[in-house]
Coordinates of C-alpha atoms in Angstrom, one line a residue:
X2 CA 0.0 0.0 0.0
X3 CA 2.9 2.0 0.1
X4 CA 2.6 3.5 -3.4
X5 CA -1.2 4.6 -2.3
X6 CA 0.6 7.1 0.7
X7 CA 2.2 10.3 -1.4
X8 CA 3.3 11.7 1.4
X9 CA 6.9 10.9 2.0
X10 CA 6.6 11.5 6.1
X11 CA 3.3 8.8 6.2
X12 CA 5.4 6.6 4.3
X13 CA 7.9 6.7 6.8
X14 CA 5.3 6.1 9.3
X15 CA 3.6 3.2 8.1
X16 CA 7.0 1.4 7.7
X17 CA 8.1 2.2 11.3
X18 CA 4.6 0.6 12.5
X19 CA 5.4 -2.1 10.6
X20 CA 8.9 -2.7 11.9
X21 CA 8.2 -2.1 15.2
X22 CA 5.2 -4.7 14.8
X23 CA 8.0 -7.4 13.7
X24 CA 9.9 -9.7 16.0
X25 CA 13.6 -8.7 16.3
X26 CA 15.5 -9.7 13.3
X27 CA 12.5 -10.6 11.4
X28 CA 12.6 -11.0 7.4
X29 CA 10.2 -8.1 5.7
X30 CA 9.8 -8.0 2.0
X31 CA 8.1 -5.0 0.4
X32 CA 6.5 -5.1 -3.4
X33 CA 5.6 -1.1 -4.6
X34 CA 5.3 0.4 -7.3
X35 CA 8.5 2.4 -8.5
X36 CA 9.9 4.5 -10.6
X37 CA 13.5 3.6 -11.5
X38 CA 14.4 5.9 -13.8
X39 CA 12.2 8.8 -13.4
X40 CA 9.4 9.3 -16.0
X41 CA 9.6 5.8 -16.9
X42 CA 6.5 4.6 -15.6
X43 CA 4.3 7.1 -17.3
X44 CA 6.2 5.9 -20.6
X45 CA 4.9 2.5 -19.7
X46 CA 1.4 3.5 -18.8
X47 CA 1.4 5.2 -22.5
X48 CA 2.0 1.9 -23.9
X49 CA -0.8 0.2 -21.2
X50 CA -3.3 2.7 -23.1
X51 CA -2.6 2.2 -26.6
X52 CA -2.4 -2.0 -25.5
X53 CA -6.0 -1.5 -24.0
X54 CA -7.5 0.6 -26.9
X55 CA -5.7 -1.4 -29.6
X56 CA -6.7 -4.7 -27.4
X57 CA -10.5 -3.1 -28.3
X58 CA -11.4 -2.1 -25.0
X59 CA -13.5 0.8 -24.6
X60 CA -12.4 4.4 -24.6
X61 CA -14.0 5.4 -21.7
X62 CA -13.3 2.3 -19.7
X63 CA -9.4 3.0 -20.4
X64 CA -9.9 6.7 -19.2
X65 CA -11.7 5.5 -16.4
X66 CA -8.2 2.8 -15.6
X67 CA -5.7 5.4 -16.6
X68 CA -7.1 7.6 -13.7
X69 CA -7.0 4.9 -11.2
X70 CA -3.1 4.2 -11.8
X71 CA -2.5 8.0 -11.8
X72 CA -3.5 7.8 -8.3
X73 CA -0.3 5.7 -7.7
X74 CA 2.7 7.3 -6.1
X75 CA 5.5 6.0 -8.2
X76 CA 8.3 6.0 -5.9
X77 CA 11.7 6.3 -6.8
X78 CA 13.8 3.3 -6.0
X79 CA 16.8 5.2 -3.9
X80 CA 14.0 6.6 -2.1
X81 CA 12.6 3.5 -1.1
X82 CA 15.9 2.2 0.4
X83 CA 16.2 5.3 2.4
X84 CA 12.8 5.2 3.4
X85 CA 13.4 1.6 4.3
X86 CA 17.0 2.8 6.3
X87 CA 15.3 5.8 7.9
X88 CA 12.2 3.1 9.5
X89 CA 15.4 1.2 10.8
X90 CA 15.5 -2.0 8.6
X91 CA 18.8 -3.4 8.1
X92 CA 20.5 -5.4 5.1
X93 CA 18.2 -4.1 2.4
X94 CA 18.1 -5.6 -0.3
X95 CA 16.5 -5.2 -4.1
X96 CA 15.5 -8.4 -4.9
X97 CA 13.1 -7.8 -8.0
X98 CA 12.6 -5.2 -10.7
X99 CA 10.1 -4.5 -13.5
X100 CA 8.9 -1.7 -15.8
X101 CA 6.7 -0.3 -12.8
X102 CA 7.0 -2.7 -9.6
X103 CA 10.0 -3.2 -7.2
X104 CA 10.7 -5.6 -4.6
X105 CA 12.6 -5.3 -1.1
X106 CA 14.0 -7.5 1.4
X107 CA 15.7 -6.6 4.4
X108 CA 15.0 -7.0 8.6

């Protein structure tokens, strides 16, 4: 849900609750949506619409699912380590990467 939270300070909240909700030393992996290279999730999302509308879906119906994943905060992925640093995780580690979603593991 992390990519649903666009403010950076609320992020950091929600991860600290979760860490201090963890036993000591406990793994946590985090999937979110990212943003590796700045802008390059919107490129992808152009090529989601033109898929969609080329796929014969209805114009409207794409609007309507292009504004629902504009609602997404695509986070950068340095900021996600540091997010994940600052909330006091240790060992953190990328462990996946894709055109728009990002996985985490550290303790």
């Amino acid at each position: 849900v992390l990519h649903f939270i666009h403010d950076d300070q609320e992020k950091l909240k929600l991860l600290r609750a979760i860490k201090d909700d963890l036993k000591q030393g406990a793994p946590f992996f985090l999937l979110v949506h990212t943003d590796s290279v700045m802008g390059r999730s919107y490129k992808i999302i152009e090529h989601l619409e033109k898929f969609w509308l080329d796929a014969g879906r209805e114009p409207s119906k794409v609007e309507d699912m292009l504004k629902t994943i504009m609602k997404i905060s695509f986070i950068p992925e340095h900021q996600i380590q540091e997010l994940l640093t600052q909330a006091g995780f240790t060992g953190v580690t990328q462990f996946y990467s894709t055109g728009i979603m990002g996985g985490w593991m550290c303790h």
